[in-house]
Amino acid sequence: MVAENDIVITTAVIPGKKAPVLVTADMVKGMIPGSVILDLAAERGGNCELTKPGEISIQNGVTIIGRYNIAGTAPYHASQLYARNLTNFLIHIVKDQKAGPESGR
């Protein structure tokens, strides 16, 4: 249920069509003021009924982020940092190029 969450991230997009509405205005009204909806489908109209494509708005105390191409705005170094963290994690769970119970981990 949307009202039980402080943060909602929507991503549903159908290529070549308007994004389906997953979060209605009534659902937003039921959310606690200060909650945030990050609508990654804003370029296609948004998954939230109240999304204003390209903008950040506040509706009923809920911040709705409808910016375009959010993934494209992430710094290059964020991708490098994520890759490094993932590599370091895998190094700790893989031993002798094997993973699982037989590897001793």
Short mmCIF file of C-alpha atoms in Angstrom, two decimals:
data_model
loop_
_atom_site.label_atom_id
_atom_site.label_comp_id
_atom_site.label_asym_id
_atom_site.label_seq_id
_atom_site.Cartn_x
_atom_site.Cartn_y
_atom_site.Cartn_z
CA MET A 1 0.00 0.00 0.00
CA VAL A 2 1.42 3.36 -1.04
CA ALA A 3 0.24 5.21 2.09
CA GLU A 4 2.45 3.02 4.29
CA ASN A 5 5.66 4.17 2.58
CA ASP A 6 7.72 7.31 3.04
CA ILE A 7 9.39 6.90 -0.36
CA VAL A 8 7.88 5.52 -3.56
CA ILE A 9 9.93 5.01 -6.73
CA THR A 10 8.02 4.28 -9.92
CA THR A 11 9.62 3.07 -13.14
CA ALA A 12 6.91 1.49 -15.33
CA VAL A 13 7.21 2.53 -18.97
CA ILE A 14 5.76 0.97 -22.10
CA PRO A 15 7.87 1.88 -25.17
CA GLY A 16 6.02 4.23 -27.50
CA LYS A 17 3.05 4.69 -25.15
CA LYS A 18 2.02 6.87 -22.23
CA ALA A 19 3.23 5.52 -18.88
CA PRO A 20 0.54 3.69 -16.88
CA VAL A 21 -0.78 5.47 -13.80
CA LEU A 22 0.18 3.41 -10.75
CA VAL A 23 -0.18 6.06 -8.04
CA THR A 24 -3.48 7.95 -8.03
CA ALA A 25 -4.21 11.35 -6.49
CA ASP A 26 -6.16 9.61 -3.70
CA MET A 27 -3.12 7.46 -2.90
CA VAL A 28 -0.97 10.59 -2.62
CA LYS A 29 -3.55 12.16 -0.27
CA GLY A 30 -3.18 9.11 1.99
CA MET A 31 0.60 9.53 2.30
CA ILE A 32 2.24 11.20 5.28
CA PRO A 33 3.35 14.81 4.63
CA GLY A 34 7.08 14.82 3.95
CA SER A 35 6.92 11.63 1.88
CA VAL A 36 8.56 11.54 -1.55
CA ILE A 37 7.56 10.03 -4.88
CA LEU A 38 10.35 9.65 -7.44
CA ASP A 39 8.66 9.14 -10.79
CA LEU A 40 11.25 7.80 -13.23
CA ALA A 41 8.56 7.54 -15.91
CA ALA A 42 7.92 11.29 -15.98
CA GLU A 43 9.14 11.61 -19.58
CA ARG A 44 6.19 9.47 -20.69
CA GLY A 45 3.61 11.28 -18.56
CA GLY A 46 4.49 9.66 -15.24
CA ASN A 47 3.30 6.75 -13.14
CA CYS A 48 1.85 9.16 -10.58
CA GLU A 49 -1.33 10.96 -11.53
CA LEU A 50 -0.01 14.20 -10.00
CA THR A 51 3.45 14.17 -11.61
CA LYS A 52 4.34 17.36 -13.44
CA PRO A 53 6.81 16.14 -16.08
CA GLY A 54 10.14 17.93 -15.86
CA GLU A 55 9.36 19.46 -12.47
CA ILE A 56 9.46 18.89 -8.74
CA SER A 57 6.14 19.66 -7.10
CA ILE A 58 4.53 19.33 -3.69
CA GLN A 59 1.00 17.96 -3.53
CA ASN A 60 -0.74 17.44 -0.17
CA GLY A 61 2.66 17.71 1.56
CA VAL A 62 4.17 14.97 -0.63
CA THR A 63 7.15 15.89 -2.83
CA ILE A 64 6.76 14.47 -6.34
CA ILE A 65 9.94 14.42 -8.40
CA GLY A 66 9.17 14.28 -12.11
CA ARG A 67 12.51 15.33 -13.56
CA TYR A 68 13.58 13.99 -16.94
CA ASN A 69 16.45 11.51 -17.38
CA ILE A 70 17.46 11.22 -13.73
CA ALA A 71 19.75 8.27 -14.48
CA GLY A 72 21.61 10.40 -17.03
CA THR A 73 22.32 13.04 -14.40
CA ALA A 74 24.21 10.66 -12.11
CA PRO A 75 27.90 11.56 -12.08
CA TYR A 76 30.33 9.31 -13.93
CA HIS A 77 32.15 8.67 -10.67
CA ALA A 78 29.01 7.24 -9.06
CA SER A 79 29.11 4.40 -11.58
CA GLN A 80 32.81 3.80 -10.88
CA LEU A 81 32.20 3.78 -7.13
CA TYR A 82 29.36 1.29 -7.49
CA ALA A 83 31.52 -1.00 -9.64
CA ARG A 84 34.35 -0.84 -7.11
CA ASN A 85 32.01 -1.67 -4.22
CA LEU A 86 30.52 -4.58 -6.13
CA THR A 87 33.99 -5.91 -7.03
CA ASN A 88 35.19 -5.70 -3.43
CA PHE A 89 32.06 -7.47 -2.24
CA LEU A 90 32.54 -10.31 -4.73
CA ILE A 91 36.20 -10.72 -3.77
CA HIS A 92 35.06 -11.54 -0.22
CA ILE A 93 32.54 -14.20 -1.25
CA VAL A 94 34.52 -15.88 -4.03
CA LYS A 95 37.50 -18.06 -3.13
CA ASP A 96 39.71 -19.81 -5.70
CA GLN A 97 37.33 -18.66 -8.45
CA LYS A 98 34.48 -20.63 -6.83
CA ALA A 99 31.48 -19.52 -4.86
CA GLY A 100 29.24 -21.56 -2.62
CA PRO A 101 29.62 -24.11 0.19
CA GLU A 102 32.48 -25.99 -1.49
CA SER A 103 34.60 -22.82 -1.49
CA GLY A 104 34.65 -22.67 2.30
CA ARG A 105 32.46 -19.55 2.52
#
